[in-house]
């Protein structure tokens, strides 16, 4: 049982206390919930009591209205999002970082003051060049990428507003527009060097300049939302990929490309458990050393847990208890894992 809830007033960190070591009262066994993770472990009582938290030096407080709850039920709730927001409200997380020319001095700057942008200048540190390296000026190309990203901001906010009308209570919506470098990277790796999309009849151009994800609590909510989208709740469906029926390197989710306000928008839907698993496996995937068989097995465990299977729920809790360890386990080549580099951001 969890008997005590301790919270930080800014609501960034919560401790749910399960018990205290009778031989060392300083040591408490608790669930720690942060914006990034849910962890089960031992914590020092005095460290929590004496902590002064930025920016105002606030201290942790005890929730006097918290009622004891079984630890397994609480952990499931934290993973599913039941304790993330009051009243089952829909949480929205939009990445609105600004990218402009000031971020890219190596491209748009002019170190030698000869009027030719650095990226197009054959000798960017030596004045005198009047012609670009090539006829096509990369600075102008990249400026178009920046302008395209800016144009995607409005449809991103509009699609989020639309998704809120169909998302189940207690779900979370994540949205972002693709970063400039990410746009170029995908053009090179997915469009230029890969003939598979054209063979498969993929939609022309990049279809995820605006990317959204809806995270739901369980399989029932997932299927209900999938059916709404397939019936046109957010617009015309250009493409639907069922990675539950046909997992991709062990990955499971539903992916849609929908036409919204004349823009192709990617909408992914999955459960919150599956999202936590995806985050842990993503590092190994990016390093091209993912254990796909392990991911497939654990994706199937999460899927059964989302459907209410008790044995799978217990296994899912153990698997997700330490996501850093889980991320490491996904690496076939363990030497490529770097805990200082492979950091969970949410």
Coordinates of C-alpha atoms in Angstrom, one line a residue:
X1 CA 0.0 0.0 0.0
X2 CA 1.0 3.6 -0.6
X3 CA 0.2 5.6 2.5
X4 CA 1.8 9.0 2.0
X5 CA 2.1 11.4 -0.9
X6 CA 4.7 14.1 -0.9
X7 CA 4.7 16.8 -3.5
X8 CA 6.7 19.8 -4.7
X9 CA 4.5 22.9 -4.9
X10 CA 5.4 23.5 -8.6
X11 CA 4.1 20.0 -9.2
X12 CA 7.2 18.8 -11.0
X13 CA 8.1 16.0 -8.5
X14 CA 6.0 13.6 -6.4
X15 CA 6.9 10.9 -4.0
X16 CA 4.4 8.1 -3.1
X17 CA 5.8 6.5 0.1
X18 CA 5.3 2.7 0.4
X19 CA 7.3 2.0 3.6
X20 CA 10.3 2.9 5.7
X21 CA 13.3 0.8 6.6
X22 CA 12.9 -0.2 10.3
X23 CA 16.6 -0.5 10.6
X24 CA 17.3 2.8 9.0
X25 CA 14.5 5.4 9.3
X26 CA 16.4 7.6 6.9
X27 CA 15.6 5.2 4.1
X28 CA 12.2 5.3 2.5
X29 CA 10.9 3.1 -0.2
X30 CA 8.7 5.1 -2.7
X31 CA 7.6 5.8 -6.2
X32 CA 9.1 8.9 -7.6
X33 CA 7.1 10.7 -10.3
X34 CA 8.7 13.5 -12.4
X35 CA 7.9 15.1 -15.7
X36 CA 10.4 12.6 -17.3
X37 CA 9.8 9.3 -15.6
X38 CA 8.3 7.1 -12.9
X39 CA 10.8 5.3 -10.7
X40 CA 10.6 2.8 -7.9
X41 CA 13.4 2.8 -5.3
X42 CA 14.9 3.9 -2.0
X43 CA 15.3 7.6 -1.2
X44 CA 16.8 9.5 1.7
X45 CA 14.1 11.1 4.0
X46 CA 16.3 14.0 5.0
X47 CA 17.2 14.8 1.4
X48 CA 13.5 15.3 0.6
X49 CA 12.7 17.2 3.8
X50 CA 15.7 19.6 3.5
X51 CA 15.5 20.2 -0.3
X52 CA 15.0 23.8 -1.4
X53 CA 13.6 23.7 -4.9
X54 CA 14.2 26.4 -7.6
X55 CA 13.3 29.0 -8.5
X56 CA 11.9 30.1 -5.1
X57 CA 13.5 27.7 -2.6
X58 CA 10.2 25.9 -2.0
X59 CA 10.1 22.7 0.1
X60 CA 8.2 19.5 -0.3
X61 CA 4.8 19.2 1.3
X62 CA 2.6 16.3 2.4
X63 CA -0.7 15.9 0.7
X64 CA -3.2 15.8 3.6
X65 CA -6.0 14.7 1.4
X66 CA -4.3 11.7 -0.1
X67 CA -6.0 8.4 0.7
X68 CA -4.0 5.1 0.9
X69 CA -4.1 3.1 -2.4
X70 CA -2.5 -0.2 -3.4
X71 CA 1.0 0.3 -4.9
X72 CA 0.2 -1.7 -8.0
X73 CA -2.9 0.4 -8.7
X74 CA -1.0 3.6 -8.2
X75 CA 1.8 2.6 -10.5
X76 CA -0.6 1.6 -13.2
X77 CA -2.3 4.9 -12.8
X78 CA 0.9 6.8 -13.1
X79 CA 1.9 4.9 -16.2
X80 CA -1.6 5.3 -17.8
X81 CA -1.8 9.0 -16.9
X82 CA -4.6 8.9 -14.3
X83 CA -2.5 11.0 -11.9
X84 CA -1.1 13.4 -14.4
X85 CA -4.0 15.8 -14.7
X86 CA -7.1 16.7 -12.6
X87 CA -10.4 15.4 -13.7
X88 CA -9.1 13.4 -16.6
X89 CA -8.4 16.5 -18.6
X90 CA -6.5 16.2 -21.9
X91 CA -2.8 17.3 -21.6
X92 CA -1.2 19.1 -24.5
X93 CA 2.5 19.3 -25.1
X94 CA 3.6 21.5 -28.0
X95 CA 7.2 22.0 -28.9
X96 CA 7.4 25.7 -30.0
X97 CA 11.1 26.3 -30.1
X98 CA 11.9 29.1 -32.5
X99 CA 14.3 28.5 -35.3
X100 CA 15.5 31.5 -37.3
X101 CA 18.7 32.7 -39.1
X102 CA 20.3 33.8 -35.9
X103 CA 20.6 30.1 -34.9
X104 CA 22.6 29.3 -38.0
X105 CA 25.6 31.7 -38.2
X106 CA 27.7 29.1 -40.0
X107 CA 25.1 29.2 -42.8
X108 CA 23.9 32.8 -42.9
X109 CA 26.8 34.7 -41.3
X110 CA 29.5 36.4 -43.3
X111 CA 32.8 36.0 -41.4
X112 CA 35.0 37.7 -44.0
X113 CA 32.4 40.5 -44.8
X114 CA 32.6 40.0 -48.6
X115 CA 28.9 39.7 -49.1
X116 CA 28.8 35.9 -49.7
X117 CA 27.1 33.8 -46.9
X118 CA 29.5 31.5 -45.1
X119 CA 27.9 28.3 -46.4
X120 CA 28.2 29.5 -50.0
X121 CA 31.6 31.1 -49.6
X122 CA 34.6 29.0 -51.0
X123 CA 36.8 30.8 -48.4
X124 CA 34.6 32.0 -45.6
X125 CA 37.5 33.4 -43.6
X126 CA 39.2 35.1 -46.6
X127 CA 37.6 38.2 -48.1
X128 CA 37.4 38.6 -51.9
X129 CA 35.1 35.9 -53.1
X130 CA 32.2 37.1 -55.2
X131 CA 30.9 33.8 -56.5
X132 CA 29.2 31.0 -54.6
X133 CA 30.6 27.5 -54.4
X134 CA 27.7 26.3 -56.7
X135 CA 25.1 28.0 -58.8
X136 CA 22.4 26.9 -56.4
X137 CA 23.0 28.9 -53.2
X138 CA 22.5 26.7 -50.2
X139 CA 21.7 29.7 -48.0
X140 CA 18.6 30.4 -50.1
X141 CA 17.6 26.8 -50.0
X142 CA 17.9 26.6 -46.2
X143 CA 16.0 29.9 -45.9
X144 CA 13.1 28.2 -47.7
X145 CA 13.3 25.4 -45.2
X146 CA 13.1 27.9 -42.3
X147 CA 10.1 29.7 -43.9
X148 CA 8.3 26.4 -44.5
X149 CA 8.7 25.4 -40.9
X150 CA 7.2 28.8 -39.8
X151 CA 4.3 28.2 -42.1
X152 CA 3.5 24.9 -40.4
X153 CA 3.0 26.5 -36.9
X154 CA -0.6 27.5 -37.6
X155 CA -1.8 24.2 -39.0
X156 CA 0.0 22.5 -36.0
X157 CA -2.1 24.5 -33.5
X158 CA -5.3 24.0 -35.5
X159 CA -4.8 20.2 -35.7
X160 CA -4.2 20.0 -32.0
X161 CA -7.4 21.9 -31.3
X162 CA -9.2 19.4 -33.6
X163 CA -7.6 16.4 -31.9
X164 CA -8.7 17.6 -28.5
X165 CA -12.3 17.2 -29.7
X166 CA -11.9 13.5 -30.4
X167 CA -9.2 12.4 -27.9
X168 CA -10.4 10.3 -24.9
X169 CA -10.4 11.9 -21.4
X170 CA -7.1 11.5 -19.7
X171 CA -5.1 11.3 -22.9
X172 CA -2.1 13.4 -23.9
X173 CA -1.5 15.2 -27.2
X174 CA 2.1 15.9 -28.3
X175 CA 2.8 18.1 -31.3
X176 CA 5.8 19.5 -33.1
X177 CA 6.9 20.8 -36.5
X178 CA 9.9 19.1 -38.0
X179 CA 13.2 20.9 -37.3
X180 CA 15.2 22.4 -40.2
X181 CA 18.0 19.9 -40.0
X182 CA 15.6 17.0 -39.5
X183 CA 13.8 18.0 -42.7
X184 CA 17.0 17.9 -44.7
X185 CA 18.1 14.6 -43.0
X186 CA 14.8 12.9 -43.9
X187 CA 14.9 14.2 -47.5
X188 CA 18.4 12.6 -47.9
X189 CA 17.8 9.4 -46.0
X190 CA 14.2 8.7 -46.8
X191 CA 13.6 10.3 -50.2
X192 CA 16.9 10.6 -52.0
X193 CA 18.6 7.3 -51.0
X194 CA 15.5 5.1 -50.6
X195 CA 13.4 3.8 -53.4
X196 CA 11.0 1.9 -51.2
X197 CA 8.5 4.7 -50.6
X198 CA 8.0 5.1 -54.4
X199 CA 7.7 1.4 -54.9
X200 CA 5.2 1.2 -52.1
X201 CA 3.1 4.0 -53.4
X202 CA 4.0 6.4 -50.6
X203 CA 2.6 9.9 -50.6
X204 CA 4.9 12.3 -52.5
X205 CA 7.0 14.7 -50.4
X206 CA 7.5 14.8 -46.7
X207 CA 4.3 14.0 -44.9
X208 CA 5.3 14.6 -41.3
X209 CA 6.4 18.3 -41.4
X210 CA 3.6 18.6 -38.8
X211 CA 3.7 15.6 -36.4
X212 CA 1.3 14.8 -33.7
X213 CA 0.9 11.9 -31.2
X214 CA -2.1 11.0 -29.1
X215 CA -1.3 8.9 -26.0
X216 CA -4.3 7.0 -24.5
X217 CA -4.7 4.9 -21.4
X218 CA -5.8 1.5 -22.7
X219 CA -6.5 -0.6 -25.7
X220 CA -10.3 0.2 -25.7
X221 CA -9.6 3.9 -26.0
X222 CA -7.0 3.2 -28.7
X223 CA -9.4 1.3 -30.9
X224 CA -12.2 3.8 -30.4
X225 CA -9.9 6.6 -31.4
X226 CA -8.5 4.7 -34.4
X227 CA -12.1 4.1 -35.7
X228 CA -13.0 7.8 -35.4
X229 CA -10.0 8.8 -37.4
X230 CA -10.6 6.2 -40.1
X231 CA -14.1 7.5 -40.4
X232 CA -12.8 11.0 -41.2
X233 CA -13.1 12.8 -37.8
X234 CA -10.0 14.9 -38.6
X235 CA -10.1 14.9 -42.4
X236 CA -9.2 12.9 -45.4
X237 CA -6.9 9.9 -44.7
X238 CA -4.1 9.8 -47.2
X239 CA -2.3 6.9 -45.6
X240 CA -2.8 4.4 -42.7
X241 CA -0.2 2.1 -41.3
X242 CA -1.2 -0.5 -38.8
X243 CA 2.0 -1.4 -36.9
X244 CA 0.0 -3.4 -34.3
X245 CA -1.0 -5.9 -37.0
X246 CA 2.4 -5.6 -38.8
X247 CA 5.1 -4.4 -36.3
X248 CA 8.1 -2.6 -37.7
X249 CA 11.3 -3.9 -36.2
X250 CA 9.1 -4.7 -33.1
X251 CA 7.5 -1.2 -33.0
X252 CA 3.7 -1.0 -32.5
X253 CA 1.4 2.0 -33.1
X254 CA -1.2 3.3 -35.5
X255 CA 0.1 5.9 -38.0
X256 CA -2.0 8.2 -40.1
X257 CA -1.3 10.8 -42.8
X258 CA -4.3 13.1 -43.0
X259 CA -5.0 16.1 -45.1
X260 CA -5.8 19.0 -42.8
X261 CA -6.1 22.6 -44.0
X262 CA -4.3 21.6 -47.2
X263 CA -1.3 20.3 -45.2
X264 CA -0.3 16.6 -44.8
X265 CA -0.2 16.0 -41.1
X266 CA 1.1 12.8 -39.4
X267 CA -1.0 11.5 -36.5
X268 CA 0.3 8.7 -34.4
X269 CA -1.8 7.0 -31.7
X270 CA -0.6 4.6 -29.1
X271 CA -1.0 3.8 -25.4
X272 CA 1.1 5.5 -22.7
X273 CA 2.7 2.2 -21.8
X274 CA 3.7 1.7 -25.5
X275 CA 5.1 5.3 -25.6
X276 CA 7.4 4.6 -22.6
X277 CA 8.7 1.5 -24.3
X278 CA 9.2 3.3 -27.6
X279 CA 11.2 6.0 -25.9
X280 CA 13.5 3.5 -24.3
X281 CA 14.1 1.7 -27.6
X282 CA 14.6 4.8 -29.7
X283 CA 18.2 5.3 -28.7
X284 CA 19.3 1.9 -30.0
X285 CA 17.2 2.5 -33.1
X286 CA 18.9 5.7 -33.8
X287 CA 22.3 4.1 -33.3
X288 CA 21.3 1.3 -35.7
X289 CA 21.9 -1.4 -33.1
X290 CA 18.3 -2.2 -31.9
X291 CA 17.4 -5.6 -30.7
X292 CA 14.2 -5.8 -32.7
X293 CA 13.2 -9.2 -31.3
X294 CA 13.4 -7.9 -27.7
X295 CA 11.3 -4.9 -28.7
X296 CA 8.7 -7.1 -30.4
X297 CA 8.4 -9.3 -27.3
X298 CA 8.0 -6.3 -25.0
X299 CA 5.6 -4.5 -27.3
X300 CA 3.4 -7.6 -27.2
X301 CA 3.7 -7.5 -23.4
X302 CA 2.6 -3.9 -23.3
X303 CA -0.3 -4.7 -25.7
X304 CA -1.6 -7.4 -23.5
X305 CA -1.2 -5.2 -20.5
X306 CA -3.2 -2.5 -22.3
X307 CA -6.0 -5.0 -22.8
X308 CA -6.1 -5.8 -19.1
X309 CA -4.1 -9.0 -18.8
X310 CA -2.9 -9.3 -15.2
X311 CA 0.2 -11.2 -15.8
X312 CA 1.2 -8.8 -18.5
X313 CA 0.5 -5.8 -16.2
X314 CA 2.9 -7.2 -13.6
X315 CA 5.6 -7.8 -16.2
X316 CA 5.0 -4.3 -17.7
X317 CA 5.5 -2.7 -14.3
X318 CA 8.8 -4.5 -13.8
X319 CA 10.0 -3.7 -17.3
X320 CA 9.2 0.0 -17.1
X321 CA 10.5 0.5 -13.5
X322 CA 14.0 1.5 -14.7
X323 CA 13.9 2.9 -18.2
X324 CA 17.7 3.6 -18.3
X325 CA 18.3 -0.1 -17.8
X326 CA 15.7 -0.9 -20.3
X327 CA 17.3 1.5 -22.9
X328 CA 20.6 -0.2 -22.3
X329 CA 19.1 -3.7 -22.8
X330 CA 17.8 -2.7 -26.3
X331 CA 21.4 -2.2 -27.6
X332 CA 22.8 -5.2 -29.4
X333 CA 26.2 -3.5 -29.4
X334 CA 26.4 -2.4 -25.7
X335 CA 29.5 -0.3 -26.4
X336 CA 27.3 2.2 -28.3
X337 CA 25.2 3.0 -25.2
X338 CA 26.2 6.2 -23.4
X339 CA 24.1 7.2 -20.5
X340 CA 25.3 10.8 -20.7
X341 CA 24.2 11.0 -24.3
X342 CA 21.1 8.9 -24.3
X343 CA 18.9 10.9 -22.0
X344 CA 15.1 10.8 -21.7
X345 CA 13.7 14.2 -22.4
X346 CA 10.1 13.6 -21.3

